[in-house]
Short mmCIF file of C-alpha atoms and ligand atoms in Angstrom, two decimals:
data_model
loop_
_atom_site.label_atom_id
_atom_site.label_comp_id
_atom_site.label_asym_id
_atom_site.label_seq_id
_atom_site.Cartn_x
_atom_site.Cartn_y
_atom_site.Cartn_z
CA UNK Y 42 -56.48 137.81 -2.16
CA UNK Y 43 -59.88 137.31 -0.77
CA UNK Y 44 -62.32 134.34 -1.09
CA UNK Y 45 -65.57 133.28 -0.33
CA UNK Y 46 -66.63 130.90 2.38
CA UNK Y 47 -70.07 129.20 2.43
CA UNK Y 48 -71.61 126.64 4.45
CA UNK Y 49 -73.98 125.03 2.18
CA UNK Y 50 -77.22 123.33 2.98
CA UNK Y 51 -79.83 126.61 3.81
CA UNK Y 52 -82.64 127.27 1.82
CA UNK Y 53 -82.69 130.81 0.05
CA UNK Y 54 -86.16 133.20 0.63
CA UNK Y 55 -87.56 136.10 0.49
CA UNK Y 56 -86.73 138.78 -2.16
CA UNK Y 57 -83.77 140.39 -3.53
CA UNK Y 58 -83.66 143.42 -6.10
CA UNK Y 59 -81.19 142.97 -9.23
CA UNK Y 60 -78.47 145.05 -9.79
CA UNK Y 61 -77.96 147.30 -12.99
CA UNK Y 62 -76.33 145.21 -16.05
CA UNK Y 63 -72.74 145.38 -16.29
CA UNK Y 64 -72.79 144.09 -19.91
CA UNK Y 65 -74.87 147.12 -20.68
CA UNK Y 66 -72.91 149.75 -18.92
CA UNK Y 67 -69.31 148.90 -20.38
CA UNK Y 68 -70.23 149.66 -23.43
CA UNK Y 69 -72.44 152.80 -22.78
CA UNK Y 70 -69.67 154.05 -20.62
CA UNK Y 71 -67.52 153.87 -23.43
CA UNK Y 72 -70.03 155.33 -26.14
CA UNK Y 73 -69.98 158.61 -23.59
CA UNK Y 74 -66.93 159.75 -25.52
CA UNK Y 75 -68.80 160.27 -28.25
CA UNK Y 76 -70.87 163.02 -26.50
CA UNK Y 77 -68.70 166.32 -26.07
CA UNK Y 78 -71.24 166.97 -22.95
CA UNK Y 79 -72.93 164.79 -20.09
CA UNK Y 80 -74.43 161.87 -20.13
CA UNK Y 81 -75.94 160.72 -16.78
CA UNK Y 82 -76.66 156.25 -16.42
CA UNK Y 83 -78.61 155.65 -13.82
CA UNK Y 84 -79.00 152.04 -12.46
CA UNK Y 85 -75.61 151.65 -12.95
CA UNK Y 86 -74.29 148.49 -11.36
CA UNK Y 87 -70.75 149.56 -8.42
CA UNK Y 88 -68.77 146.84 -9.59
CA UNK Y 89 -65.00 146.41 -10.54
CA UNK Y 90 -65.06 145.87 -14.35
CA UNK Y 91 -67.55 149.87 -13.87
CA UNK Y 92 -64.72 150.91 -11.98
CA UNK Y 93 -61.78 149.99 -14.27
CA UNK Y 94 -63.81 152.01 -17.45
CA UNK Y 95 -64.81 154.86 -15.33
CA UNK Y 96 -61.20 154.45 -14.69
CA UNK Y 97 -60.07 154.63 -18.37
CA UNK Y 98 -62.68 157.68 -18.89
CA UNK Y 99 -60.75 159.89 -16.34
CA UNK Y 100 -57.19 158.93 -18.13
CA UNK Y 101 -59.13 160.32 -21.20
CA UNK Y 102 -59.76 163.71 -19.47
CA UNK Y 103 -63.51 163.37 -18.70
CA UNK Y 104 -64.98 164.52 -15.87
CA UNK Y 105 -66.81 161.97 -14.03
CA UNK Y 106 -68.77 161.33 -10.32
CA UNK Y 107 -71.10 159.01 -8.58
CA UNK Y 108 -74.54 159.24 -6.56
CA UNK Y 109 -75.65 156.22 -5.76
CA UNK Y 110 -76.06 154.27 -8.51
CA UNK Y 111 -76.14 157.13 -10.52
CA UNK Y 112 -72.69 157.76 -12.75
CA UNK Y 113 -71.94 161.12 -14.19
CA UNK Y 114 -69.92 161.84 -16.65
CA UNK Y 115 -68.92 165.09 -18.83
CA UNK Y 116 -66.85 164.26 -21.39
CA UNK Y 117 -66.65 168.07 -22.79
CA UNK Y 118 -62.72 167.92 -22.90
CA UNK Y 119 -62.01 164.08 -23.58
CA UNK Y 120 -59.12 165.37 -25.52
CA UNK Y 121 -56.88 161.92 -25.36
CA UNK Y 122 -56.96 159.86 -28.06
CA UNK Y 123 -54.71 156.92 -26.32
CA UNK Y 124 -56.27 154.13 -23.97
CA UNK Y 125 -52.94 152.81 -21.16
CA UNK Y 126 -51.97 149.71 -22.19
CA UNK Y 127 -52.42 148.87 -18.28
CA UNK Y 128 -55.73 149.32 -18.71
CA UNK Y 129 -56.50 146.95 -21.69
CA UNK Y 130 -54.42 144.27 -19.86
CA UNK Y 131 -57.23 144.41 -16.85
CA UNK Y 132 -60.14 144.65 -18.96
CA UNK Y 133 -61.33 143.09 -22.67
CA UNK Y 134 -63.90 145.38 -22.72
CA UNK Y 135 -62.02 148.74 -22.85
CA UNK Y 136 -61.60 147.15 -26.58
CA UNK Y 137 -65.22 149.61 -27.02
CA UNK Y 138 -62.89 152.47 -26.73
CA UNK Y 139 -61.67 151.69 -29.78
CA UNK Y 140 -64.74 152.61 -31.65
CA UNK Y 141 -65.65 155.51 -29.22
CA UNK Y 142 -62.61 157.16 -29.61
CA UNK Y 143 -62.51 157.10 -33.84
CA UNK Y 144 -65.52 158.41 -33.99
CA UNK Y 145 -64.52 161.14 -31.30
CA UNK Y 146 -61.06 161.98 -32.55
CA UNK Y 147 -60.59 159.95 -35.63
CA UNK Y 148 -57.66 158.53 -33.98
CA UNK Y 149 -57.10 155.99 -31.26
CA UNK Y 150 -53.79 154.15 -29.77
CA UNK Y 151 -55.18 151.08 -27.60
CA UNK Y 152 -53.30 147.89 -26.84
CA UNK Y 153 -54.27 144.59 -28.70
CA UNK Y 154 -56.03 142.64 -26.05
CA UNK Y 155 -54.84 138.89 -25.38
CA UNK Y 156 -56.84 136.01 -24.95
CA UNK Y 157 -57.98 135.12 -21.14
CA UNK Y 158 -58.96 132.84 -18.80
CA UNK Y 159 -62.44 131.75 -21.58
CA UNK Y 160 -60.44 132.12 -24.55
CA UNK Y 161 -58.66 133.27 -27.35
CA UNK Y 162 -60.92 136.13 -27.96
CA UNK Y 163 -59.64 137.62 -31.18
CA UNK Y 164 -61.01 141.51 -32.77
CA UNK Y 165 -60.51 140.54 -36.33
CA UNK Y 166 -63.99 141.45 -36.93
CA UNK Y 167 -63.54 144.75 -34.92
CA UNK Y 168 -60.85 145.49 -37.43
CA UNK Y 169 -61.81 144.38 -40.77
CA UNK Y 170 -65.21 146.15 -40.60
CA UNK Y 171 -63.69 149.55 -39.54
CA UNK Y 172 -60.90 149.18 -42.29
CA UNK Y 173 -63.95 149.27 -44.38
CA UNK Y 174 -64.58 152.36 -42.87
CA UNK Y 175 -62.15 154.11 -44.27
CA UNK Y 176 -59.82 153.91 -40.89
CA UNK Y 177 -55.67 152.80 -41.26
CA UNK Y 178 -54.62 150.61 -39.31
CA UNK Y 179 -51.15 150.16 -37.85
CA UNK Y 180 -49.59 147.95 -35.86
CA UNK Y 181 -47.24 149.83 -32.81
CA UNK Y 182 -44.51 149.34 -29.81
CA UNK Y 183 -42.47 146.24 -28.59
CA UNK Y 184 -44.11 143.25 -30.58
CA UNK Y 185 -46.44 144.68 -32.16
CA UNK Y 186 -48.91 145.22 -28.94
CA UNK Y 187 -50.67 148.62 -29.81
CA UNK Y 188 -52.59 149.58 -32.38
CA UNK Y 189 -52.56 152.71 -34.17
CA UNK Y 190 -55.71 153.90 -36.11
CA UNK Y 191 -56.71 156.75 -37.82
CA UNK Y 192 -58.71 158.75 -40.65
CA UNK Y 193 -59.51 162.00 -41.97
CA UNK Y 194 -63.30 160.91 -42.44
CA UNK Y 195 -64.79 157.76 -41.52
CA UNK Y 196 -67.47 156.87 -44.14
CA UNK Y 197 -70.25 154.04 -43.82
CA UNK Y 198 -70.06 151.05 -45.77
CA UNK Y 199 -71.86 147.60 -45.63
CA UNK Y 200 -70.73 145.50 -43.02
CA UNK Y 201 -70.93 141.91 -43.08
CA UNK Y 202 -70.11 139.49 -39.67
CA UNK Y 203 -69.14 136.47 -40.19
CA UNK Y 204 -70.47 135.37 -36.83
CA UNK Y 205 -73.17 137.90 -34.81
CA UNK Y 206 -70.33 139.29 -32.07
CA UNK Y 207 -71.08 141.30 -29.64
CA UNK Y 208 -68.46 143.59 -29.12
CA UNK Y 209 -67.91 143.72 -33.16
CA UNK Y 210 -71.26 144.98 -33.72
CA UNK Y 211 -71.29 147.25 -30.66
CA UNK Y 212 -67.47 148.78 -31.72
CA UNK Y 213 -69.27 149.14 -35.53
CA UNK Y 214 -71.86 150.98 -34.27
CA UNK Y 215 -69.60 153.55 -32.42
CA UNK Y 216 -67.51 154.26 -35.07
CA UNK Y 217 -70.60 154.65 -37.12
CA UNK Y 218 -72.47 157.64 -35.02
CA UNK Y 219 -70.74 160.28 -36.29
CA UNK Y 220 -69.73 159.24 -39.65
CA UNK Y 221 -70.42 160.11 -42.97
CA UNK Y 222 -73.17 158.31 -44.86
CA UNK Y 223 -75.03 155.49 -43.46
CA UNK Y 224 -72.66 152.31 -41.96
CA UNK Y 225 -75.14 148.47 -42.80
CA UNK Y 226 -74.40 146.01 -40.41
CA UNK Y 227 -75.41 142.51 -41.78
CA UNK Y 228 -75.72 139.72 -39.04
CA UNK Y 229 -75.53 142.08 -36.25
CA UNK Y 230 -75.49 140.24 -32.53
CA UNK Y 231 -79.00 140.51 -31.35
CA UNK Y 232 -77.99 140.82 -27.56
CA UNK Y 233 -79.91 143.42 -25.03
CA UNK Y 234 -76.67 144.88 -24.45
CA UNK Y 235 -76.27 145.71 -28.35
CA UNK Y 236 -80.13 147.31 -27.77
CA UNK Y 237 -78.76 149.52 -24.54
CA UNK Y 238 -75.78 150.60 -26.74
CA UNK Y 239 -78.12 151.68 -29.20
CA UNK Y 240 -80.85 153.11 -26.55
CA UNK Y 241 -78.57 155.70 -25.11
CA UNK Y 242 -76.78 156.39 -28.41
CA UNK Y 243 -80.77 157.22 -30.37
CA UNK Y 244 -81.36 159.17 -26.43
CA UNK Y 245 -78.11 161.19 -27.03
CA UNK Y 246 -79.47 161.95 -30.97
CA UNK Y 247 -77.73 159.18 -32.95
CA UNK Y 248 -79.70 157.41 -35.84
CA UNK Y 249 -80.15 154.35 -35.69
CA UNK Y 250 -82.73 151.37 -37.08
CA UNK Y 251 -83.13 148.15 -36.36
CA UNK Y 252 -81.47 147.52 -32.77
CA UNK Y 253 -82.32 144.01 -31.63
CA UNK Y 254 -82.05 142.78 -34.95
CA UNK Y 255 -79.90 141.01 -37.24
CA UNK Y 256 -79.48 143.84 -39.29
CA UNK Y 257 -78.84 146.73 -38.02
CA UNK Y 258 -78.27 150.99 -40.10
CA UNK Y 259 -76.85 153.80 -38.61
CA UNK Y 260 -76.90 156.84 -40.63
CA UNK Y 261 -74.10 159.51 -39.53
CA UNK Y 262 -75.16 162.72 -37.16
CA UNK Y 263 -72.55 165.43 -36.74
CA UNK Y 264 -73.07 165.73 -32.84
CA UNK Y 265 -74.58 163.88 -29.75
CA UNK Y 266 -76.36 165.98 -26.94
CA UNK Y 267 -76.81 165.82 -23.40
CA UNK Y 268 -78.74 162.60 -22.26
CA UNK Y 269 -79.75 160.95 -18.86
CA UNK Y 270 -80.37 157.37 -19.28
CA UNK Y 271 -81.49 154.42 -17.34
CA UNK Y 272 -79.37 150.90 -17.52
CA UNK Y 273 -81.51 148.14 -17.94
CA UNK Y 274 -80.84 144.81 -14.98
CA UNK Y 275 -78.39 142.84 -15.13
CA UNK Y 276 -79.43 139.30 -17.25
CA UNK Y 277 -76.83 137.09 -15.80
CA UNK Y 278 -77.08 138.28 -12.22
CA UNK Y 279 -80.65 137.50 -11.93
CA UNK Y 280 -79.75 134.26 -14.03
CA UNK Y 281 -77.38 133.55 -11.27
CA UNK Y 282 -79.27 133.90 -8.34
CA UNK Y 283 -82.37 132.26 -10.17
CA UNK Y 284 -80.10 129.03 -10.69
CA UNK Y 285 -79.17 129.47 -6.98
CA UNK Y 286 -82.10 129.11 -5.10
CA UNK Y 287 -82.65 126.29 -8.12
CA UNK Y 288 -79.64 124.19 -6.47
CA UNK Y 289 -80.12 125.23 -2.70
CA UNK Y 290 -83.95 124.77 -3.05
CA UNK Y 291 -86.32 127.30 -1.34
CA UNK Y 292 -88.56 130.10 -2.55
CA UNK Y 293 -87.85 133.95 -3.59
CA UNK Y 294 -89.00 136.90 -5.43
CA UNK Y 295 -86.95 138.46 -7.46
CA UNK Y 296 -87.67 142.38 -8.75
CA UNK Y 297 -86.11 144.88 -10.86
CA UNK Y 298 -85.75 142.05 -13.55
CA UNK Y 299 -85.17 141.81 -17.27
CA UNK Y 300 -87.49 139.55 -17.47
CA UNK Y 301 -88.10 139.56 -21.57
CA UNK Y 302 -83.87 139.05 -21.67
CA UNK Y 303 -84.16 135.60 -19.87
CA UNK Y 304 -86.21 133.84 -21.77
CA UNK Y 305 -84.00 131.38 -22.66
CA UNK Y 306 -82.80 130.84 -19.43
CA UNK Y 307 -86.11 130.56 -17.62
CA UNK Y 308 -87.20 127.81 -20.07
CA UNK Y 309 -83.90 125.67 -19.23
CA UNK Y 310 -84.50 126.03 -15.25
CA UNK Y 311 -88.17 125.40 -15.76
CA UNK Y 312 -87.24 121.77 -17.69
CA UNK Y 313 -85.22 121.44 -14.09
CA UNK Y 314 -88.21 121.54 -12.42
CA UNK Y 315 -88.41 124.95 -10.86
CA UNK Y 316 -92.08 126.63 -10.87
CA UNK Y 317 -91.08 130.12 -12.11
CA UNK Y 318 -93.88 133.39 -11.99
CA UNK Y 319 -92.70 136.29 -14.11
CA UNK Y 320 -94.03 139.72 -14.44
CA UNK Y 321 -92.09 142.60 -16.64
CA UNK Y 322 -90.18 143.25 -13.89
CA UNK Y 323 -90.30 140.38 -11.38
CA UNK Y 324 -89.56 136.81 -11.03
CA UNK Y 325 -90.86 133.63 -8.38
CA UNK Y 326 -88.92 130.95 -8.18
CA UNK Y 327 -89.75 128.07 -5.78
CA UNK Y 328 -87.18 124.90 -6.00
CA UNK Y 329 -88.34 122.10 -3.93
CA UNK Y 330 -86.84 118.67 -5.21
CA UNK Y 331 -83.30 117.74 -7.10
CA UNK Y 332 -82.94 119.01 -10.56
CA UNK Y 333 -84.63 117.11 -13.17
CA UNK Y 334 -81.66 116.58 -16.29
CA UNK Y 335 -80.84 118.87 -19.32
CA UNK Y 336 -80.72 116.31 -22.24
CA UNK Y 337 -78.68 118.69 -24.36
CA UNK Y 338 -78.04 122.69 -23.76
CA UNK Y 339 -76.23 124.65 -26.13
CA UNK Y 340 -75.02 128.17 -26.21
CA UNK Y 341 -75.83 130.39 -28.55
CA UNK Y 342 -76.49 133.84 -29.61
CA UNK Y 343 -79.04 135.84 -28.12
CA UNK Y 344 -81.51 134.55 -28.61
CA UNK Y 345 -80.11 131.12 -27.33
CA UNK Y 346 -78.56 130.19 -23.85
CA UNK Y 347 -75.98 132.30 -22.87
CA UNK Y 348 -72.52 131.64 -22.63
CA UNK Y 349 -72.37 134.20 -19.68
CA UNK Y 350 -74.68 131.32 -17.46
CA UNK Y 351 -73.40 127.79 -18.12
CA UNK Y 352 -71.22 128.30 -15.49
CA UNK Y 353 -74.24 128.04 -13.45
CA UNK Y 354 -76.19 125.72 -14.79
CA UNK Y 355 -72.77 123.25 -14.74
CA UNK Y 356 -73.47 123.43 -10.80
CA UNK Y 357 -77.16 122.79 -11.05
CA UNK Y 358 -77.07 119.58 -12.82
CA UNK Y 359 -73.79 118.42 -11.19
CA UNK Y 360 -77.02 117.63 -9.00
CA UNK Y 361 -79.67 116.45 -11.66
CA UNK Y 362 -81.36 112.85 -11.24
CA UNK Y 363 -80.16 112.05 -14.35
CA UNK Y 364 -76.86 112.68 -17.20
CA UNK Y 365 -77.06 115.75 -18.65
CA UNK Y 366 -75.04 117.27 -21.54
CA UNK Y 367 -73.49 120.62 -22.44
CA UNK Y 368 -72.13 122.16 -25.92
CA UNK Y 369 -70.40 125.65 -25.52
CA UNK Y 370 -70.59 126.94 -28.66
CA UNK Y 371 -69.11 130.12 -27.60
CA UNK Y 372 -65.33 130.06 -25.89
CA UNK Y 373 -63.74 127.57 -26.56
CA UNK Y 374 -61.78 127.64 -22.85
CA UNK Y 375 -64.75 127.25 -20.46
CA UNK Y 376 -65.15 124.64 -18.83
CA UNK Y 377 -62.68 125.82 -16.12
CA UNK Y 378 -64.73 124.57 -13.22
CA UNK Y 379 -64.76 121.14 -13.78
CA UNK Y 380 -61.60 119.99 -12.20
CA UNK Y 381 -62.98 122.35 -9.33
CA UNK Y 382 -66.26 120.53 -9.23
CA UNK Y 383 -65.09 117.26 -9.28
CA UNK Y 384 -63.01 118.29 -6.21
CA UNK Y 385 -67.04 118.46 -4.84
CA UNK Y 386 -67.83 115.70 -5.64
CA UNK Y 387 -69.67 115.95 -9.36
CA UNK Y 388 -69.39 113.62 -12.26
CA UNK Y 389 -67.93 115.09 -15.23
CA UNK Y 390 -66.79 113.88 -18.23
CA UNK Y 391 -64.97 116.69 -20.85
CA UNK Y 392 -64.53 116.39 -24.32
CA UNK Y 393 -62.56 118.95 -25.29
CA UNK Y 394 -62.50 118.36 -29.01
CA UNK Y 395 -66.46 119.08 -29.29
CA UNK Y 396 -66.19 121.47 -26.28
CA UNK Y 397 -68.61 118.93 -24.50
CA UNK Y 398 -69.45 118.64 -21.15
CA UNK Y 399 -71.13 115.28 -20.21
CA UNK Y 400 -72.79 115.53 -16.51
CA UNK Y 401 -73.87 112.62 -14.01
CA UNK Y 402 -76.20 114.00 -11.88
CA UNK Y 403 -74.94 112.94 -8.21
CA UNK Y 404 -77.37 112.76 -5.46
CA UNK Y 405 -75.26 115.47 -2.79
CA UNK Y 406 -71.98 117.49 -3.62
CA UNK Y 407 -69.55 118.18 -0.79
CA UNK Y 408 -67.81 121.08 0.54
CA UNK Y 409 -63.92 122.19 -1.23
CA UNK Y 410 -61.55 124.98 -1.38
CA UNK Y 411 -61.82 125.75 -4.99
CA UNK Y 412 -60.17 128.82 -7.34
CA UNK Y 413 -62.78 130.46 -9.55
CA UNK Y 414 -60.84 131.16 -12.82
CA UNK Y 415 -63.37 133.87 -13.91
CA UNK Y 416 -66.04 135.80 -13.40
CA UNK Y 417 -68.99 133.70 -13.85
CA UNK Y 418 -67.25 130.48 -13.00
CA UNK Y 419 -66.26 131.29 -9.21
CA UNK Y 420 -70.24 132.30 -9.02
CA UNK Y 421 -70.99 129.12 -10.38
CA UNK Y 422 -68.93 127.22 -7.00
CA UNK Y 423 -71.18 129.77 -5.46
CA UNK Y 424 -73.82 128.25 -6.57
CA UNK Y 425 -72.75 124.56 -5.57
CA UNK Y 426 -71.20 125.29 -2.20
CA UNK Y 427 -74.96 126.82 -1.39
CA UNK Y 428 -75.92 123.61 -2.46
CA UNK Y 429 -73.40 121.29 -1.03
CA UNK Y 430 -72.37 119.61 2.30
CA UNK Y 431 -70.32 121.14 4.52
CA UNK Y 432 -68.02 124.51 3.87
CA UNK Y 433 -66.63 125.63 0.34
CA UNK Y 434 -64.28 128.22 -0.03
CA UNK Y 435 -64.31 129.48 -3.00
CA UNK Y 436 -60.14 131.69 -3.57
CA UNK Y 437 -59.72 134.54 -5.80
CA UNK Y 438 -63.17 135.69 -5.13
CA UNK Y 439 -61.88 138.98 -6.77
CA UNK Y 440 -63.26 138.17 -10.09
CA UNK Y 441 -66.61 137.38 -8.72
CA UNK Y 442 -66.59 141.03 -8.03
CA UNK Y 443 -65.80 142.12 -11.58
CA UNK Y 444 -69.58 141.46 -12.07
CA UNK Y 445 -71.55 141.33 -8.88
CA UNK Y 446 -71.98 144.38 -6.53
CA UNK Y 447 -71.77 141.75 -3.39
CA UNK Y 448 -72.68 139.11 -3.78
CA UNK Y 449 -72.55 137.51 -0.34
CA UNK Y 450 -75.24 140.49 0.92
CA UNK Y 451 -77.46 139.31 -1.70
CA UNK Y 452 -77.33 135.68 -0.70
CA UNK Y 453 -76.80 136.00 2.85
CA UNK Y 454 -80.18 138.68 2.62
CA UNK Y 455 -82.12 135.31 1.20
CA UNK Y 456 -80.56 132.92 3.79
CA UNK Y 457 -77.01 131.64 2.80
CA UNK Y 458 -74.57 131.27 5.21
CA UNK Y 459 -71.74 133.31 3.10
CA UNK Y 460 -69.10 135.70 4.41
CA UNK Y 461 -65.93 137.40 2.91
CA UNK Y 462 -62.69 135.90 3.95
CA UNK Y 463 -59.58 136.63 3.70
CA UNK Y 464 -56.68 133.39 2.75
CA UNK Y 465 -54.77 133.51 5.50
CA UNK Y 466 -57.63 133.02 7.67
CA UNK Y 467 -58.92 129.54 5.59
CA UNK Y 468 -57.71 126.46 7.27
C1 UD1 D 23 -69.44 137.42 -25.62
C2 UD1 D 23 -70.99 136.89 -25.71
C3 UD1 D 23 -71.39 137.57 -24.61
C4 UD1 D 23 -71.09 137.78 -23.02
C5 UD1 D 23 -69.66 138.55 -23.18
C6 UD1 D 23 -69.24 138.29 -22.41
C7 UD1 D 23 -71.85 136.31 -27.46
C8 UD1 D 23 -72.32 135.64 -28.95
N1 UD1 D 23 -70.90 137.35 -26.86
O1 UD1 D 23 -69.32 138.71 -26.28
O2 UD1 D 23 -72.68 137.33 -24.56
O3 UD1 D 23 -71.65 138.50 -22.39
O4 UD1 D 23 -68.93 137.61 -24.02
O5 UD1 D 23 -68.77 136.89 -21.54
O6 UD1 D 23 -72.63 135.34 -26.57
N2 UD1 D 23 -64.74 136.32 -32.46
C9 UD1 D 23 -63.94 136.29 -33.73
N3 UD1 D 23 -63.37 137.51 -33.77
C10 UD1 D 23 -63.83 138.99 -33.09
C11 UD1 D 23 -64.76 139.04 -32.27
C12 UD1 D 23 -65.17 137.42 -31.71
O7 UD1 D 23 -63.73 135.07 -33.89
O8 UD1 D 23 -63.44 139.45 -33.87
C13 UD1 D 23 -65.28 134.94 -31.84
C14 UD1 D 23 -64.98 134.88 -30.56
O9 UD1 D 23 -64.08 134.10 -30.32
C15 UD1 D 23 -65.78 133.91 -29.88
C16 UD1 D 23 -67.32 134.52 -30.50
O10 UD1 D 23 -67.03 135.29 -31.60
O11 UD1 D 23 -65.41 132.97 -30.26
C17 UD1 D 23 -68.09 135.68 -30.15
O12 UD1 D 23 -67.62 136.40 -29.43
P1 UD1 D 23 -68.32 138.28 -29.20
O13 UD1 D 23 -69.73 137.78 -28.87
O14 UD1 D 23 -67.52 138.83 -29.66
O15 UD1 D 23 -67.54 138.03 -27.89
P2 UD1 D 23 -68.37 139.53 -26.45
O16 UD1 D 23 -68.38 140.70 -27.26
O17 UD1 D 23 -67.01 139.39 -25.52
#
């Protein structure tokens, strides 16, 4: 298991290009199954989660190849409709193959994904929706851990989502693209990553209206065709590095930024005192002082403040000149960094009933050995380490590699003292 060592106290300076988006790449990779031909995906991040999805494509019979950050997928011979159980346990996003394989083969067998470190993460909305589209479902395997779904015809229907779930919206769209009739999704998720999978599918010949809104309409087509598609950049990686500059202080120009997807994050960072100048694809951030606190920060579906940025903001607010409150509205177990930040001297109280954290800012954090419990939590501990006095070791760094191409390279470019190290070199 690898760790990351950060020696705090260096300001961040310079210029950095933001990588392609993980949460856009994963559903688009699943969607390539619907196209019985070739897909070229440009600006695709080289991260563990993408490698897992590409492995599943290979297991399903696709041919894949990389050239730099361009991923080539040929799905012509993808004859298999069963996703191996270990793939689903490795990565929750593999549930997106549910809709994609149903659309392609009218049949899918896939393991029922368990919860993960950030919450229970059920898939009842996904299953309820596809049932309404004339798909039969049965639980199979020992202890009913697998779901087998099949149909002779997928028939479009009206779907009302109780909550604008990102994964459910994507799975419904994937199921509907090659269906008979029209599917209308009410209360659809408006996240850019839903828009992105729609953009890919439309490029490949799908008929989809209303992307980016809460009402999406998918009119089934007979088939898709070859497509060359550029993925957008990663709004959460950009947000993470912006928060890193805010915490460590300094002056950085980020390029290749998906600026219009970062509205709520930029608004919050400005409130903490950062000076931010943004264009369509660049963001310049300057941080000179201790951050200002945020009275109340709630995570919400897009365009609200993203749950995927909550941990990074918490690290920053640990250093604020006053008290801040964060309420996590999306996932029930996303405060796992709190005990780790306390090891570094943070003053945080938790109200687990309300999923609320009250953070009393301290003037200085101290380096410590801490544990990354999930992807964004790990990145947030690195942010705390950059601003802390002394050395911080973030263990279980593999979870960070799920979403960041090379966080050590990126932050070193900006002048941080940060490196990978193996567990046995930790004193
Ligand atoms: C979520 C985030 C997404 C983020 C991703 C990875 C939201 C709305 N979604 O997407 O921005 O990029 O995690 O961290 O912020 N739920 C059910 N039943 C279902 C599906 C979801 O009860 O069938 C609940 C979940 O438990 C959760 C909420 O709905 O409380 C949002 O889940 P959903 O948007 O589906 O999660 P992801 O697609 O993983």
